[in-house]
Amino acid sequence: MNPLEKLAVGMTAEKVVIVSPEMTVGHVVPGMPAVYGTPMMILHMEMAAGLAAQPSLPNGYVSVGMTVNIRHLAATPVGRTVRALARIIGLEEKRILFEVEAWDGNRKIGDGTHRRGVVNVVEFERRFGVLPLAEPATT
């Protein structure tokens, strides 16, 4: 089975967030400005990419981040709405390549590419020795 068979170049999704104080670089690094942090922007871009792929993946499969190549172009203050967009631009074996962007209103604040790998969750967890949580005992 090819887990990418229902995916297609051009599929898109977005993640919309309102910048909160916890999303700022100043929240994590004392003395830095209280503006939307690059790691948060990347996280939201990755979330948009995951949303673009997940509905078309077979049951039991998810996509996980592999690489990011991102430019953070402009600062965004607390309270602004950010839209992170992802569009599939390439499919190869078990990997998906996305073009990603982030926007603050009509102003582009970030762009780049992001690659995600597609994995079978059970096989992935077994490979790393992750065991499912035990079911609670019933009496």
PDB file of N, CA and C in Angstrom, residues 3 6 19 25 35 48-50 52 56-57 59 66 68 75 79 97 100 103-104 108-109 113-114 116 118 125 132 134:
ATOM      1  N   PRO A   3       0.923   4.920   1.166  1.00  0.00           N
ATOM      2  CA  PRO A   3       0.155   5.824   2.022  1.00  0.00           C
ATOM      3  C   PRO A   3      -0.055   7.216   1.425  1.00  0.00           C
ATOM      4  N   LYS A   6      -3.606   9.038  -1.946  1.00  0.00           N
ATOM      5  CA  LYS A   6      -4.730   9.985  -1.982  1.00  0.00           C
ATOM      6  C   LYS A   6      -4.294  11.438  -1.859  1.00  0.00           C
ATOM      7  N   VAL A  19      -1.854  35.875  18.151  1.00  0.00           N
ATOM      8  CA  VAL A  19      -0.589  35.888  18.897  1.00  0.00           C
ATOM      9  C   VAL A  19      -0.865  36.241  20.356  1.00  0.00           C
ATOM     10  N   VAL A  25       8.886  35.662  21.641  1.00  0.00           N
ATOM     11  CA  VAL A  25      10.270  35.338  21.995  1.00  0.00           C
ATOM     12  C   VAL A  25      10.583  35.898  23.386  1.00  0.00           C
ATOM     13  N   VAL A  35       7.302  39.863  20.732  1.00  0.00           N
ATOM     14  CA  VAL A  35       6.762  39.679  19.375  1.00  0.00           C
ATOM     15  C   VAL A  35       6.754  38.190  19.052  1.00  0.00           C
ATOM     16  N   ALA A  48      -0.098  23.512   9.920  1.00  0.00           N
ATOM     17  CA  ALA A  48      -0.862  23.679   8.675  1.00  0.00           C
ATOM     18  C   ALA A  48      -0.515  22.567   7.689  1.00  0.00           C
ATOM     19  N   ALA A  49       0.764  22.229   7.585  1.00  0.00           N
ATOM     20  CA  ALA A  49       1.183  21.155   6.682  1.00  0.00           C
ATOM     21  C   ALA A  49       0.564  19.827   7.110  1.00  0.00           C
ATOM     22  N   GLY A  50       0.586  19.548   8.404  1.00  0.00           N
ATOM     23  CA  GLY A  50      -0.043  18.324   8.897  1.00  0.00           C
ATOM     24  C   GLY A  50      -1.522  18.281   8.579  1.00  0.00           C
ATOM     25  N   ALA A  52      -2.968  19.685   6.057  1.00  0.00           N
ATOM     26  CA  ALA A  52      -3.145  19.490   4.609  1.00  0.00           C
ATOM     27  C   ALA A  52      -3.052  18.013   4.242  1.00  0.00           C
ATOM     28  N   SER A  56      -6.106  12.803   4.083  1.00  0.00           N
ATOM     29  CA  SER A  56      -5.910  11.905   2.942  1.00  0.00           C
ATOM     30  C   SER A  56      -4.999  10.721   3.244  1.00  0.00           C
ATOM     31  N   LEU A  57      -4.507  10.640   4.468  1.00  0.00           N
ATOM     32  CA  LEU A  57      -3.655   9.514   4.838  1.00  0.00           C
ATOM     33  C   LEU A  57      -4.517   8.346   5.315  1.00  0.00           C
ATOM     34  N   ASN A  59      -5.888   5.257   7.661  1.00  0.00           N
ATOM     35  CA  ASN A  59      -6.003   5.103   9.114  1.00  0.00           C
ATOM     36  C   ASN A  59      -4.705   4.527   9.662  1.00  0.00           C
ATOM     37  N   MET A  66      10.272  16.671   9.243  1.00  0.00           N
ATOM     38  CA  MET A  66      11.633  16.206   8.947  1.00  0.00           C
ATOM     39  C   MET A  66      12.602  17.366   8.768  1.00  0.00           C
ATOM     40  N   VAL A  68      12.911  21.846   7.920  1.00  0.00           N
ATOM     41  CA  VAL A  68      12.317  23.157   7.692  1.00  0.00           C
ATOM     42  C   VAL A  68      13.391  24.079   7.124  1.00  0.00           C
ATOM     43  N   ALA A  75       8.261  41.252  12.183  1.00  0.00           N
ATOM     44  CA  ALA A  75       7.768  41.069  13.550  1.00  0.00           C
ATOM     45  C   ALA A  75       6.256  41.239  13.596  1.00  0.00           C
ATOM     46  N   GLY A  79      -1.697  39.977  19.945  1.00  0.00           N
ATOM     47  CA  GLY A  79      -3.050  40.380  19.580  1.00  0.00           C
ATOM     48  C   GLY A  79      -3.356  40.307  18.102  1.00  0.00           C
ATOM     49  N   LEU A  97       6.588  17.284   0.430  1.00  0.00           N
ATOM     50  CA  LEU A  97       7.241  18.592   0.465  1.00  0.00           C
ATOM     51  C   LEU A  97       6.171  19.672   0.352  1.00  0.00           C
ATOM     52  N   VAL A 100       5.419  26.753   2.476  1.00  0.00           N
ATOM     53  CA  VAL A 100       4.719  27.316   3.627  1.00  0.00           C
ATOM     54  C   VAL A 100       4.882  28.833   3.655  1.00  0.00           C
ATOM     55  N   TRP A 103       1.203  34.839   7.335  1.00  0.00           N
ATOM     56  CA  TRP A 103       0.706  36.173   7.024  1.00  0.00           C
ATOM     57  C   TRP A 103       0.125  36.833   8.267  1.00  0.00           C
ATOM     58  N   ASP A 104       0.383  38.121   8.408  1.00  0.00           N
ATOM     59  CA  ASP A 104      -0.193  38.988   9.433  1.00  0.00           C
ATOM     60  C   ASP A 104      -1.023  39.994   8.646  1.00  0.00           C
ATOM     61  N   LYS A 108       3.112  39.488   4.411  1.00  0.00           N
ATOM     62  CA  LYS A 108       3.779  38.195   4.573  1.00  0.00           C
ATOM     63  C   LYS A 108       4.866  38.348   5.626  1.00  0.00           C
ATOM     64  N   ILE A 109       4.814  37.476   6.653  1.00  0.00           N
ATOM     65  CA  ILE A 109       5.808  37.550   7.725  1.00  0.00           C
ATOM     66  C   ILE A 109       6.783  36.368   7.710  1.00  0.00           C
ATOM     67  N   THR A 113      10.074  26.255   2.961  1.00  0.00           N
ATOM     68  CA  THR A 113       9.628  24.906   2.644  1.00  0.00           C
ATOM     69  C   THR A 113       9.703  24.041   3.900  1.00  0.00           C
ATOM     70  N   HIS A 114       8.926  22.991   3.864  1.00  0.00           N
ATOM     71  CA  HIS A 114       8.850  22.049   4.989  1.00  0.00           C
ATOM     72  C   HIS A 114       8.615  20.658   4.423  1.00  0.00           C
ATOM     73  N   ARG A 116       7.733  16.612   5.346  1.00  0.00           N
ATOM     74  CA  ARG A 116       7.188  15.716   6.363  1.00  0.00           C
ATOM     75  C   ARG A 116       7.301  14.274   5.887  1.00  0.00           C
ATOM     76  N   VAL A 118       5.866  10.316   6.231  1.00  0.00           N
ATOM     77  CA  VAL A 118       4.626   9.616   6.561  1.00  0.00           C
ATOM     78  C   VAL A 118       4.998   8.289   7.222  1.00  0.00           C
ATOM     79  N   GLU A 125       6.109   3.591  16.717  1.00  0.00           N
ATOM     80  CA  GLU A 125       6.245   3.490  18.170  1.00  0.00           C
ATOM     81  C   GLU A 125       6.951   2.200  18.568  1.00  0.00           C
ATOM     82  N   PRO A 132       1.907   1.448  24.188  1.00  0.00           N
ATOM     83  CA  PRO A 132       0.652   2.159  24.442  1.00  0.00           C
ATOM     84  C   PRO A 132       0.341   2.153  25.946  1.00  0.00           C
ATOM     85  N   ALA A 134      -1.567   1.499  29.271  1.00  0.00           N
ATOM     86  CA  ALA A 134      -2.428   0.386  29.677  1.00  0.00           C
ATOM     87  C   ALA A 134      -3.855   0.895  29.891  1.00  0.00           C
TER      88      ALA A 134
END
